[in-house]
mmCIF file of C-alpha atoms and ligand atoms in Angstrom:
data_model
loop_
_atom_site.group_PDB
_atom_site.id
_atom_site.type_symbol
_atom_site.label_atom_id
_atom_site.label_comp_id
_atom_site.label_asym_id
_atom_site.label_seq_id
_atom_site.Cartn_x
_atom_site.Cartn_y
_atom_site.Cartn_z
ATOM 1 C CA UNK A 1 -122.006 89.961 91.330
ATOM 2 C CA UNK A 2 -119.551 87.258 91.105
ATOM 3 C CA UNK A 3 -122.086 84.921 92.163
ATOM 4 C CA UNK A 4 -124.584 85.889 89.600
ATOM 5 C CA UNK A 5 -121.725 85.649 87.008
ATOM 6 C CA UNK A 6 -120.902 82.376 88.505
ATOM 7 C CA UNK A 7 -124.283 81.122 88.164
ATOM 8 C CA UNK A 8 -125.002 82.597 84.829
ATOM 9 C CA UNK A 9 -121.501 80.787 83.838
ATOM 10 C CA UNK A 10 -122.665 77.354 85.632
ATOM 11 C CA UNK A 11 -126.003 77.467 83.523
ATOM 12 C CA UNK A 12 -124.288 78.157 80.360
ATOM 13 C CA UNK A 13 -121.946 75.510 81.074
ATOM 14 C CA UNK A 14 -124.678 73.314 81.690
ATOM 15 C CA UNK A 15 -126.576 73.957 78.623
ATOM 16 C CA UNK A 16 -123.432 74.016 76.317
ATOM 17 C CA UNK A 17 -122.554 70.515 78.195
ATOM 18 C CA UNK A 18 -125.981 69.289 77.294
ATOM 19 C CA UNK A 19 -125.572 70.152 73.651
ATOM 20 C CA UNK A 20 -122.130 68.668 73.498
ATOM 21 C CA UNK A 21 -123.563 65.689 74.853
ATOM 22 C CA UNK A 22 -126.663 65.455 72.514
ATOM 23 C CA UNK A 23 -124.018 66.041 69.800
ATOM 24 C CA UNK A 24 -121.775 63.294 70.962
ATOM 25 C CA UNK A 25 -124.671 60.825 71.436
ATOM 26 C CA UNK A 26 -125.412 61.260 67.993
ATOM 27 C CA UNK A 27 -122.250 60.809 66.888
ATOM 28 C CA UNK A 28 -121.750 57.715 69.226
ATOM 29 C CA UNK A 29 -124.822 56.225 67.745
ATOM 30 C CA UNK A 30 -123.835 56.354 64.408
ATOM 31 C CA UNK A 31 -120.408 54.992 65.628
ATOM 32 C CA UNK A 32 -121.860 51.964 67.395
ATOM 33 C CA UNK A 33 -123.850 51.167 64.643
ATOM 34 C CA UNK A 34 -121.062 50.668 62.231
ATOM 35 C CA UNK A 35 -119.477 48.892 65.258
ATOM 36 C CA UNK A 36 -122.304 46.551 65.377
ATOM 37 C CA UNK A 37 -122.123 46.005 61.714
ATOM 38 C CA UNK A 38 -118.588 45.084 61.905
ATOM 39 C CA UNK A 39 -119.467 42.761 64.759
ATOM 40 C CA UNK A 40 -121.893 40.958 62.909
ATOM 41 C CA UNK A 41 -119.331 40.754 59.999
ATOM 42 C CA UNK A 42 -116.861 39.297 62.150
ATOM 43 C CA UNK A 43 -119.000 36.899 63.995
ATOM 44 C CA UNK A 44 -120.562 34.650 61.520
ATOM 45 C CA UNK A 45 -117.481 32.887 61.066
ATOM 46 C CA UNK A 46 -118.020 30.996 63.962
ATOM 47 C CA UNK A 47 -116.086 27.942 62.822
ATOM 48 C CA UNK A 48 -112.781 30.285 62.837
ATOM 49 C CA UNK A 49 -113.536 32.193 66.076
ATOM 50 C CA UNK A 50 -111.486 29.625 68.216
ATOM 51 C CA UNK A 51 -108.467 29.964 65.821
ATOM 52 C CA UNK A 52 -107.368 33.707 67.020
ATOM 53 C CA UNK A 53 -104.729 32.870 69.460
ATOM 54 C CA UNK A 54 -103.960 36.726 69.929
ATOM 55 C CA UNK A 55 -107.015 38.692 71.082
ATOM 56 C CA UNK A 56 -105.138 41.770 69.225
ATOM 57 C CA UNK A 57 -106.130 39.968 65.934
ATOM 58 C CA UNK A 58 -109.661 39.959 66.520
ATOM 59 C CA UNK A 59 -111.382 42.756 64.602
ATOM 60 C CA UNK A 60 -112.890 44.850 65.739
ATOM 61 C CA UNK A 61 -111.829 44.604 69.422
ATOM 62 C CA UNK A 62 -114.992 44.956 71.529
ATOM 63 C CA UNK A 63 -116.314 43.122 74.683
ATOM 64 C CA UNK A 64 -118.826 40.798 72.207
ATOM 65 C CA UNK A 65 -116.063 40.027 69.985
ATOM 66 C CA UNK A 66 -113.385 39.297 72.547
ATOM 67 C CA UNK A 67 -115.522 36.971 74.697
ATOM 68 C CA UNK A 68 -117.050 35.130 71.716
ATOM 69 C CA UNK A 69 -113.431 34.206 70.795
ATOM 70 C CA UNK A 70 -112.590 33.348 74.232
ATOM 71 C CA UNK A 71 -115.938 31.144 74.323
ATOM 72 C CA UNK A 72 -115.093 29.338 70.973
ATOM 73 C CA UNK A 73 -111.604 28.481 72.243
ATOM 74 C CA UNK A 74 -113.071 27.398 75.717
ATOM 75 C CA UNK A 75 -115.496 24.907 73.858
ATOM 76 C CA UNK A 76 -112.395 23.546 72.031
ATOM 77 C CA UNK A 77 -110.665 22.905 75.355
ATOM 78 C CA UNK A 78 -108.125 25.754 74.450
ATOM 79 C CA UNK A 79 -107.583 27.772 77.730
ATOM 80 C CA UNK A 80 -104.827 30.094 76.976
ATOM 81 C CA UNK A 81 -105.084 33.071 74.648
ATOM 82 C CA UNK A 82 -102.377 35.798 74.195
ATOM 83 C CA UNK A 83 -103.597 39.492 74.343
ATOM 84 C CA UNK A 84 -100.476 41.284 72.994
ATOM 85 C CA UNK A 85 -97.712 40.883 75.838
ATOM 86 C CA UNK A 86 -100.389 39.429 78.461
ATOM 87 C CA UNK A 87 -101.594 35.925 78.796
ATOM 88 C CA UNK A 88 -105.462 35.585 78.927
ATOM 89 C CA UNK A 89 -105.824 31.995 81.068
ATOM 90 C CA UNK A 90 -109.346 30.470 81.584
ATOM 91 C CA UNK A 91 -110.024 28.139 84.051
ATOM 92 C CA UNK A 92 -110.950 24.737 82.847
ATOM 93 C CA UNK A 93 -112.410 23.571 86.334
ATOM 94 C CA UNK A 94 -111.292 20.298 85.281
ATOM 95 C CA UNK A 95 -108.144 18.203 85.184
ATOM 96 C CA UNK A 96 -106.668 18.602 81.572
ATOM 97 C CA UNK A 97 -104.536 15.662 80.766
ATOM 98 C CA UNK A 98 -100.582 16.426 79.327
ATOM 99 C CA UNK A 99 -101.357 20.054 79.654
ATOM 100 C CA UNK A 100 -98.545 20.685 82.227
ATOM 101 C CA UNK A 101 -96.275 17.372 81.957
ATOM 102 C CA UNK A 102 -92.717 17.439 82.453
ATOM 103 C CA UNK A 103 -92.548 16.765 78.400
ATOM 104 C CA UNK A 104 -94.631 19.931 77.923
ATOM 105 C CA UNK A 105 -92.345 22.005 80.207
ATOM 106 C CA UNK A 106 -89.303 20.837 78.365
ATOM 107 C CA UNK A 107 -90.807 21.318 75.126
ATOM 108 C CA UNK A 108 -91.473 24.975 75.612
ATOM 109 C CA UNK A 109 -88.013 25.126 77.392
ATOM 110 C CA UNK A 110 -86.133 23.740 74.488
ATOM 111 C CA UNK A 111 -87.702 25.507 71.791
ATOM 112 C CA UNK A 112 -85.777 28.121 69.968
ATOM 113 C CA UNK A 113 -88.791 30.127 69.667
ATOM 114 C CA UNK A 114 -91.465 29.150 72.073
ATOM 115 C CA UNK A 115 -93.890 32.180 71.294
ATOM 116 C CA UNK A 116 -94.523 30.105 67.973
ATOM 117 C CA UNK A 117 -95.927 27.262 70.080
ATOM 118 C CA UNK A 118 -99.512 27.351 71.175
ATOM 119 C CA UNK A 119 -100.239 29.969 73.775
ATOM 120 C CA UNK A 120 -99.446 28.502 77.216
ATOM 121 C CA UNK A 121 -98.377 29.713 80.821
ATOM 122 C CA UNK A 122 -95.210 28.079 80.072
ATOM 123 C CA UNK A 123 -94.272 30.618 77.171
ATOM 124 C CA UNK A 124 -94.346 33.471 79.551
ATOM 125 C CA UNK A 125 -92.567 31.469 82.356
ATOM 126 C CA UNK A 126 -89.944 31.085 79.546
ATOM 127 C CA UNK A 127 -89.846 34.394 78.282
ATOM 128 C CA UNK A 128 -89.049 35.656 81.907
ATOM 129 C CA UNK A 129 -86.378 33.378 82.316
ATOM 130 C CA UNK A 130 -84.539 34.041 79.060
ATOM 131 C CA UNK A 131 -84.772 37.752 80.158
ATOM 132 C CA UNK A 132 -82.995 37.082 83.086
ATOM 133 C CA UNK A 133 -80.252 35.222 81.108
ATOM 134 C CA UNK A 134 -79.980 37.422 77.816
ATOM 135 C CA UNK A 135 -78.752 40.406 79.634
ATOM 136 C CA UNK A 136 -75.257 41.464 80.383
ATOM 137 C CA UNK A 137 -76.119 41.999 84.074
ATOM 138 C CA UNK A 138 -79.049 39.856 84.954
ATOM 139 C CA UNK A 139 -82.129 41.680 85.272
ATOM 140 C CA UNK A 140 -85.274 40.931 87.781
ATOM 141 C CA UNK A 141 -88.507 39.775 86.341
ATOM 142 C CA UNK A 142 -91.851 39.738 87.575
ATOM 143 C CA UNK A 143 -94.743 37.838 86.499
ATOM 144 C CA UNK A 144 -98.092 39.299 87.916
ATOM 145 C CA UNK A 145 -100.997 36.987 88.210
ATOM 146 C CA UNK A 146 -104.329 38.642 88.613
ATOM 147 C CA UNK A 147 -108.104 37.992 88.310
ATOM 148 C CA UNK A 148 -110.931 37.756 90.108
ATOM 149 C CA UNK A 149 -111.684 35.223 92.960
ATOM 150 C CA UNK A 150 -111.577 31.447 91.340
ATOM 151 C CA UNK A 151 -110.039 32.654 88.229
ATOM 152 C CA UNK A 152 -107.171 30.405 89.064
ATOM 153 C CA UNK A 153 -104.408 32.527 90.369
ATOM 154 C CA UNK A 154 -103.091 30.021 92.883
ATOM 155 C CA UNK A 155 -103.166 27.326 90.465
ATOM 156 C CA UNK A 156 -101.057 29.327 87.759
ATOM 157 C CA UNK A 157 -98.673 30.440 90.634
ATOM 158 C CA UNK A 158 -98.018 26.621 91.521
ATOM 159 C CA UNK A 159 -97.420 25.992 87.651
ATOM 160 C CA UNK A 160 -94.982 28.596 87.396
ATOM 161 C CA UNK A 161 -92.962 27.590 90.612
ATOM 162 C CA UNK A 162 -93.008 23.939 89.331
ATOM 163 C CA UNK A 163 -91.968 25.386 85.893
ATOM 164 C CA UNK A 164 -89.078 27.040 87.374
ATOM 165 C CA UNK A 165 -88.233 24.056 89.913
ATOM 166 C CA UNK A 166 -88.071 22.040 86.752
ATOM 167 C CA UNK A 167 -85.997 24.235 84.177
ATOM 168 C CA UNK A 168 -83.953 26.078 86.785
ATOM 169 C CA UNK A 169 -82.112 22.491 87.990
ATOM 170 C CA UNK A 170 -78.973 21.677 86.204
ATOM 171 C CA UNK A 171 -79.699 17.862 84.812
ATOM 172 C CA UNK A 172 -75.952 17.173 84.766
ATOM 173 C CA UNK A 173 -74.927 18.399 88.490
ATOM 174 C CA UNK A 174 -76.902 15.832 91.346
ATOM 175 C CA UNK A 175 -75.957 18.640 94.061
ATOM 176 C CA UNK A 176 -77.769 21.119 92.313
ATOM 177 C CA UNK A 177 -80.653 18.872 91.565
ATOM 178 C CA UNK A 178 -81.062 18.267 95.329
ATOM 179 C CA UNK A 179 -80.800 21.948 96.158
ATOM 180 C CA UNK A 180 -83.911 22.727 93.617
ATOM 181 C CA UNK A 181 -85.947 19.631 94.847
ATOM 182 C CA UNK A 182 -85.368 21.004 98.599
ATOM 183 C CA UNK A 183 -86.383 24.492 97.316
ATOM 184 C CA UNK A 184 -89.376 23.536 95.602
ATOM 185 C CA UNK A 185 -90.522 20.730 98.268
ATOM 186 C CA UNK A 186 -90.315 23.970 100.646
ATOM 187 C CA UNK A 187 -92.054 26.375 98.617
ATOM 188 C CA UNK A 188 -95.141 23.932 97.812
ATOM 189 C CA UNK A 189 -94.819 23.128 101.601
ATOM 190 C CA UNK A 190 -95.062 26.815 102.635
ATOM 191 C CA UNK A 191 -97.991 26.930 100.487
ATOM 192 C CA UNK A 192 -99.631 23.678 102.049
ATOM 193 C CA UNK A 193 -98.985 25.485 105.357
ATOM 194 C CA UNK A 194 -100.276 29.007 104.366
ATOM 195 C CA UNK A 195 -103.586 28.001 102.725
ATOM 196 C CA UNK A 196 -105.170 26.443 105.937
ATOM 197 C CA UNK A 197 -104.505 29.626 107.426
ATOM 198 C CA UNK A 198 -105.161 32.091 104.516
ATOM 199 C CA UNK A 199 -107.724 30.417 102.459
ATOM 200 C CA UNK A 200 -111.514 29.558 103.147
ATOM 201 C CA UNK A 201 -114.603 28.382 101.197
ATOM 202 C CA UNK A 202 -116.295 31.078 99.537
ATOM 203 C CA UNK A 203 -119.333 31.081 97.336
ATOM 204 C CA UNK A 204 -117.137 31.355 94.581
ATOM 205 C CA UNK A 205 -114.183 29.254 95.210
ATOM 206 C CA UNK A 206 -114.096 26.318 97.739
ATOM 207 C CA UNK A 207 -110.223 27.190 98.313
ATOM 208 C CA UNK A 208 -110.400 31.133 98.067
ATOM 209 C CA UNK A 209 -106.834 32.801 99.048
ATOM 210 C CA UNK A 210 -108.013 35.609 101.344
ATOM 211 C CA UNK A 211 -104.363 37.297 100.962
ATOM 212 C CA UNK A 212 -102.073 38.215 98.653
ATOM 213 C CA UNK A 213 -98.539 36.321 97.755
ATOM 214 C CA UNK A 214 -95.459 37.860 96.596
ATOM 215 C CA UNK A 215 -92.956 34.968 95.814
ATOM 216 C CA UNK A 216 -89.572 35.460 95.125
ATOM 217 C CA UNK A 217 -87.370 32.717 93.325
ATOM 218 C CA UNK A 218 -83.630 33.446 93.384
ATOM 219 C CA UNK A 219 -81.352 32.302 90.505
ATOM 220 C CA UNK A 220 -77.769 32.242 90.708
ATOM 221 C CA UNK A 221 -75.191 33.466 87.711
ATOM 222 C CA UNK A 222 -75.821 30.104 85.992
ATOM 223 C CA UNK A 223 -79.536 30.389 85.994
ATOM 224 C CA UNK A 224 -80.035 27.553 88.700
ATOM 225 C CA UNK A 225 -82.576 27.951 91.339
ATOM 226 C CA UNK A 226 -80.772 28.799 94.836
ATOM 227 C CA UNK A 227 -83.301 30.171 97.137
ATOM 228 C CA UNK A 228 -87.022 31.252 97.728
ATOM 229 C CA UNK A 229 -88.837 33.714 99.805
ATOM 230 C CA UNK A 230 -92.745 34.176 100.383
ATOM 231 C CA UNK A 231 -94.040 37.309 101.559
ATOM 232 C CA UNK A 232 -97.988 37.472 102.468
ATOM 233 C CA UNK A 233 -100.081 40.668 102.720
ATOM 234 C CA UNK A 234 -103.520 41.659 103.220
ATOM 235 C CA UNK A 235 -104.916 38.748 104.855
ATOM 236 C CA UNK A 236 -108.687 39.022 105.159
ATOM 237 C CA UNK A 237 -108.249 38.772 109.268
ATOM 238 C CA UNK A 238 -112.111 40.091 109.901
ATOM 239 C CA UNK A 239 -113.126 36.883 108.516
ATOM 240 C CA UNK A 240 -112.008 35.238 111.794
ATOM 241 C CA UNK A 241 -114.784 36.944 113.708
ATOM 242 C CA UNK A 242 -117.252 37.567 111.051
ATOM 243 C CA UNK A 243 -117.881 35.118 107.984
ATOM 244 C CA UNK A 244 -120.019 36.269 105.230
ATOM 245 C CA UNK A 245 -123.498 34.222 104.867
ATOM 246 C CA UNK A 246 -122.876 30.784 103.604
ATOM 247 C CA UNK A 247 -119.311 30.919 103.511
ATOM 248 C CA UNK A 248 -116.749 29.598 106.077
ATOM 249 C CA UNK A 249 -113.876 30.689 108.327
ATOM 250 C CA UNK A 250 -110.243 29.811 107.590
ATOM 251 C CA UNK A 251 -109.649 26.018 106.772
ATOM 252 C CA UNK A 252 -107.342 25.306 109.648
ATOM 253 C CA UNK A 253 -110.307 25.633 112.160
ATOM 254 C CA UNK A 254 -112.416 23.267 110.465
ATOM 255 C CA UNK A 255 -109.185 21.116 109.979
ATOM 256 C CA UNK A 256 -108.766 20.991 113.932
ATOM 257 C CA UNK A 257 -112.520 20.225 114.375
ATOM 258 C CA UNK A 258 -112.579 17.252 112.059
ATOM 259 C CA UNK A 259 -108.918 16.116 112.279
ATOM 260 C CA UNK A 260 -107.860 16.635 115.759
ATOM 261 C CA UNK A 261 -107.429 13.466 117.690
ATOM 262 C CA UNK A 262 -109.633 12.841 121.055
ATOM 263 C CA UNK A 263 -106.440 13.479 123.119
ATOM 264 C CA UNK A 264 -105.834 16.971 121.155
ATOM 265 C CA UNK A 265 -109.468 17.847 121.390
ATOM 266 C CA UNK A 266 -109.501 17.244 125.267
ATOM 267 C CA UNK A 267 -106.539 19.644 125.122
ATOM 268 C CA UNK A 268 -108.309 22.056 123.095
ATOM 269 C CA UNK A 269 -111.382 21.687 125.425
ATOM 270 C CA UNK A 270 -113.642 20.918 122.158
ATOM 271 C CA UNK A 271 -116.145 18.318 122.996
ATOM 272 C CA UNK A 272 -118.326 16.800 119.980
ATOM 273 C CA UNK A 273 -121.624 18.291 121.037
ATOM 274 C CA UNK A 274 -120.189 21.893 121.529
ATOM 275 C CA UNK A 275 -121.267 24.491 119.070
ATOM 276 C CA UNK A 276 -118.649 27.130 117.760
ATOM 277 C CA UNK A 277 -120.206 30.546 116.559
ATOM 278 C CA UNK A 278 -117.205 31.164 114.596
ATOM 279 C CA UNK A 279 -116.911 27.782 112.739
ATOM 280 C CA UNK A 280 -120.114 27.974 110.522
ATOM 281 C CA UNK A 281 -121.128 25.659 107.800
ATOM 282 C CA UNK A 282 -118.994 22.907 109.392
ATOM 283 C CA UNK A 283 -120.977 20.358 107.792
ATOM 284 C CA UNK A 284 -119.401 21.496 104.454
ATOM 285 C CA UNK A 285 -116.354 19.112 104.113
ATOM 286 C CA UNK A 286 -113.973 19.953 101.155
ATOM 287 C CA UNK A 287 -110.742 18.007 100.324
ATOM 288 C CA UNK A 288 -108.621 20.888 101.842
ATOM 289 C CA UNK A 289 -109.769 19.988 104.967
ATOM 290 C CA UNK A 290 -106.924 17.590 105.697
ATOM 291 C CA UNK A 291 -105.198 18.198 109.225
ATOM 292 C CA UNK A 292 -102.717 15.762 108.634
ATOM 293 C CA UNK A 293 -101.607 17.448 105.678
ATOM 294 C CA UNK A 294 -100.906 20.762 107.385
ATOM 295 C CA UNK A 295 -99.141 18.905 110.545
ATOM 296 C CA UNK A 296 -96.495 17.070 107.921
ATOM 297 C CA UNK A 297 -96.040 20.675 106.146
ATOM 298 C CA UNK A 298 -95.252 22.197 109.731
ATOM 299 C CA UNK A 299 -93.004 19.423 110.220
ATOM 300 C CA UNK A 300 -91.134 19.518 107.112
ATOM 301 C CA UNK A 301 -90.756 23.452 107.548
ATOM 302 C CA UNK A 302 -89.128 22.881 110.870
ATOM 303 C CA UNK A 303 -92.016 23.679 113.238
ATOM 304 C CA UNK A 304 -91.509 21.327 116.069
ATOM 305 C CA UNK A 305 -94.405 19.414 118.190
ATOM 306 C CA UNK A 306 -93.944 21.671 120.796
ATOM 307 C CA UNK A 307 -94.514 25.216 118.720
ATOM 308 C CA UNK A 308 -97.458 23.252 116.707
ATOM 309 C CA UNK A 309 -99.458 22.350 119.938
ATOM 310 C CA UNK A 310 -99.034 26.359 121.071
ATOM 311 C CA UNK A 311 -100.345 27.155 117.894
ATOM 312 C CA UNK A 312 -103.359 25.056 118.051
ATOM 313 C CA UNK A 313 -104.039 26.089 121.703
ATOM 314 C CA UNK A 314 -104.179 29.401 120.376
ATOM 315 C CA UNK A 315 -106.480 28.747 117.614
ATOM 316 C CA UNK A 316 -108.758 26.615 119.796
ATOM 317 C CA UNK A 317 -108.697 29.728 122.169
ATOM 318 C CA UNK A 318 -109.884 31.773 119.295
ATOM 319 C CA UNK A 319 -112.936 29.847 118.641
ATOM 320 C CA UNK A 320 -113.912 29.555 122.199
ATOM 321 C CA UNK A 321 -113.423 33.492 122.546
ATOM 322 C CA UNK A 322 -116.279 33.505 119.762
ATOM 323 C CA UNK A 323 -118.707 32.066 121.921
ATOM 324 C CA UNK A 324 -118.343 34.722 124.516
ATOM 325 C CA UNK A 325 -121.481 36.683 124.838
ATOM 326 C CA UNK A 326 -122.037 39.982 126.695
ATOM 327 C CA UNK A 327 -125.058 41.371 128.302
ATOM 328 C CA UNK A 328 -125.614 45.297 128.313
ATOM 329 C CA UNK A 329 -125.135 46.791 131.764
ATOM 330 C CA UNK A 330 -127.865 48.733 133.206
ATOM 331 C CA UNK A 331 -125.669 51.782 133.685
ATOM 332 C CA UNK A 332 -123.815 52.811 131.030
ATOM 333 C CA UNK A 333 -120.791 54.115 132.841
ATOM 334 C CA UNK A 334 -119.999 50.102 133.791
ATOM 335 C CA UNK A 335 -118.629 47.678 131.685
ATOM 336 C CA UNK A 336 -120.865 45.041 130.024
ATOM 337 C CA UNK A 337 -121.444 41.873 131.879
ATOM 338 C CA UNK A 338 -120.261 38.430 130.732
ATOM 339 C CA UNK A 339 -123.265 36.172 129.619
ATOM 340 C CA UNK A 340 -124.039 33.286 132.424
ATOM 341 C CA UNK A 341 -123.554 30.663 129.731
ATOM 342 C CA UNK A 342 -120.079 32.450 128.798
ATOM 343 C CA UNK A 343 -118.497 31.954 132.153
ATOM 344 C CA UNK A 344 -117.838 28.487 131.217
ATOM 345 C CA UNK A 345 -116.365 29.308 128.014
ATOM 346 C CA UNK A 346 -113.692 31.794 129.709
HETATM 347 N N1 ADP B 509 -105.577 25.267 84.942
HETATM 348 C C1 ADP B 509 -106.342 24.692 85.647
HETATM 349 N N2 ADP B 509 -106.510 23.524 85.375
HETATM 350 C C2 ADP B 509 -107.609 22.942 86.279
HETATM 351 N N3 ADP B 509 -108.155 23.398 87.308
HETATM 352 C C3 ADP B 509 -107.937 24.705 87.359
HETATM 353 C C4 ADP B 509 -106.957 25.482 86.786
HETATM 354 N N4 ADP B 509 -107.134 26.549 87.409
HETATM 355 C C5 ADP B 509 -107.888 26.484 88.365
HETATM 356 N N5 ADP B 509 -108.458 25.378 88.457
HETATM 357 C C6 ADP B 509 -109.559 24.771 89.410
HETATM 358 O O1 ADP B 509 -110.150 26.110 89.918
HETATM 359 C C7 ADP B 509 -110.025 26.152 91.395
HETATM 360 C C8 ADP B 509 -109.901 27.825 91.788
HETATM 361 O O2 ADP B 509 -108.614 28.208 91.358
HETATM 362 P P1 ADP B 509 -107.675 29.055 92.071
HETATM 363 O O3 ADP B 509 -106.058 29.071 91.623
HETATM 364 O O4 ADP B 509 -107.799 28.705 93.778
HETATM 365 O O5 ADP B 509 -108.322 30.484 92.061
HETATM 366 P P2 ADP B 509 -108.115 31.860 92.598
HETATM 367 O O6 ADP B 509 -106.643 31.794 93.199
HETATM 368 O O7 ADP B 509 -107.845 32.851 91.424
HETATM 369 O O8 ADP B 509 -108.947 32.384 93.570
HETATM 370 C C9 ADP B 509 -108.966 25.530 91.707
HETATM 371 O O9 ADP B 509 -109.117 24.606 92.926
HETATM 372 C C10 ADP B 509 -108.837 24.443 90.600
HETATM 373 O O10 ADP B 509 -109.746 23.229 91.129
HETATM 374 MG MG1 MG B 510 -106.195 31.834 95.343
#
């Protein structure tokens, strides 16, 4: 009986739901008709679309109106737009002169009301900086940079770091300036070191970070930069042994392959005629393939020559490991055999 009741209820519920759907659909259609009209009323003013510097002012807020505004601003080479307390950053994919210069940083930093200036990443940076300062007890601030691959997150994080390295150094105390410069150098060097090991060329971004990063900048009570720490998480480790079609492994392997000296390559047992399975698309060269930059960053961060050699030998070993092949054994209870060719690799 329960079962029958249950079934009846289900059928009943289903029918009701269908009726409801029908009803909702009807009202949605008339709603969407009126939204369409609003959108049409909003859009003909094409010349004005780029003037909306806050997406909350767009009316009605629909994907079409928001995207049209962003598109109009992009055409006018305006790459930042507020969306309430969030900032939308579009990737210009080209260098924009004077957008991030020292003078612009100072302008935003010194302005009594920076939010009255054009939307910019420096407004967000400055607001967080002032929030730390304005409290009786300093309150930690976080800036979250999110977006799809290639959107410009790494670029934006670098801009933020440069901004704080500039504004959080006392101009009057030379010692403090030196400390800040040293911290800035180390944070930027840590980038130059983490990127070859954690970035790869993908279909969307030739320098795609395959890991997340939490950068902590520490300020003293006078708002001066006194320290920094970087934590990484969720590295896409599987890329070492399995690269999607038309993408590459982590940059470091290509840097070694292209930039290692003959002497080093001998140590790593890499000869020119060798082919590494885990080094696909090695003919694609990108500007990030600079082995010397990585070695310099290691030097600056205190990784000595001996440690460096150990690291590179391990990496070379990983590439050799990728060339191992196995043949399945006849008897399933027995281990697989190494391919004849792979014995040399071992
Ligand atoms: N604000 C910007 N100005 C100029 N070029 C940029 C800007 N943001 C990103 N780019 C370009 O876009 C590329 C991808 O950006 P990136 O920060 O690496 O993306 P993500 O970290 O989100 O994957 C960069 O290598 C750089 O060439
Ligand atoms: Mg990135």
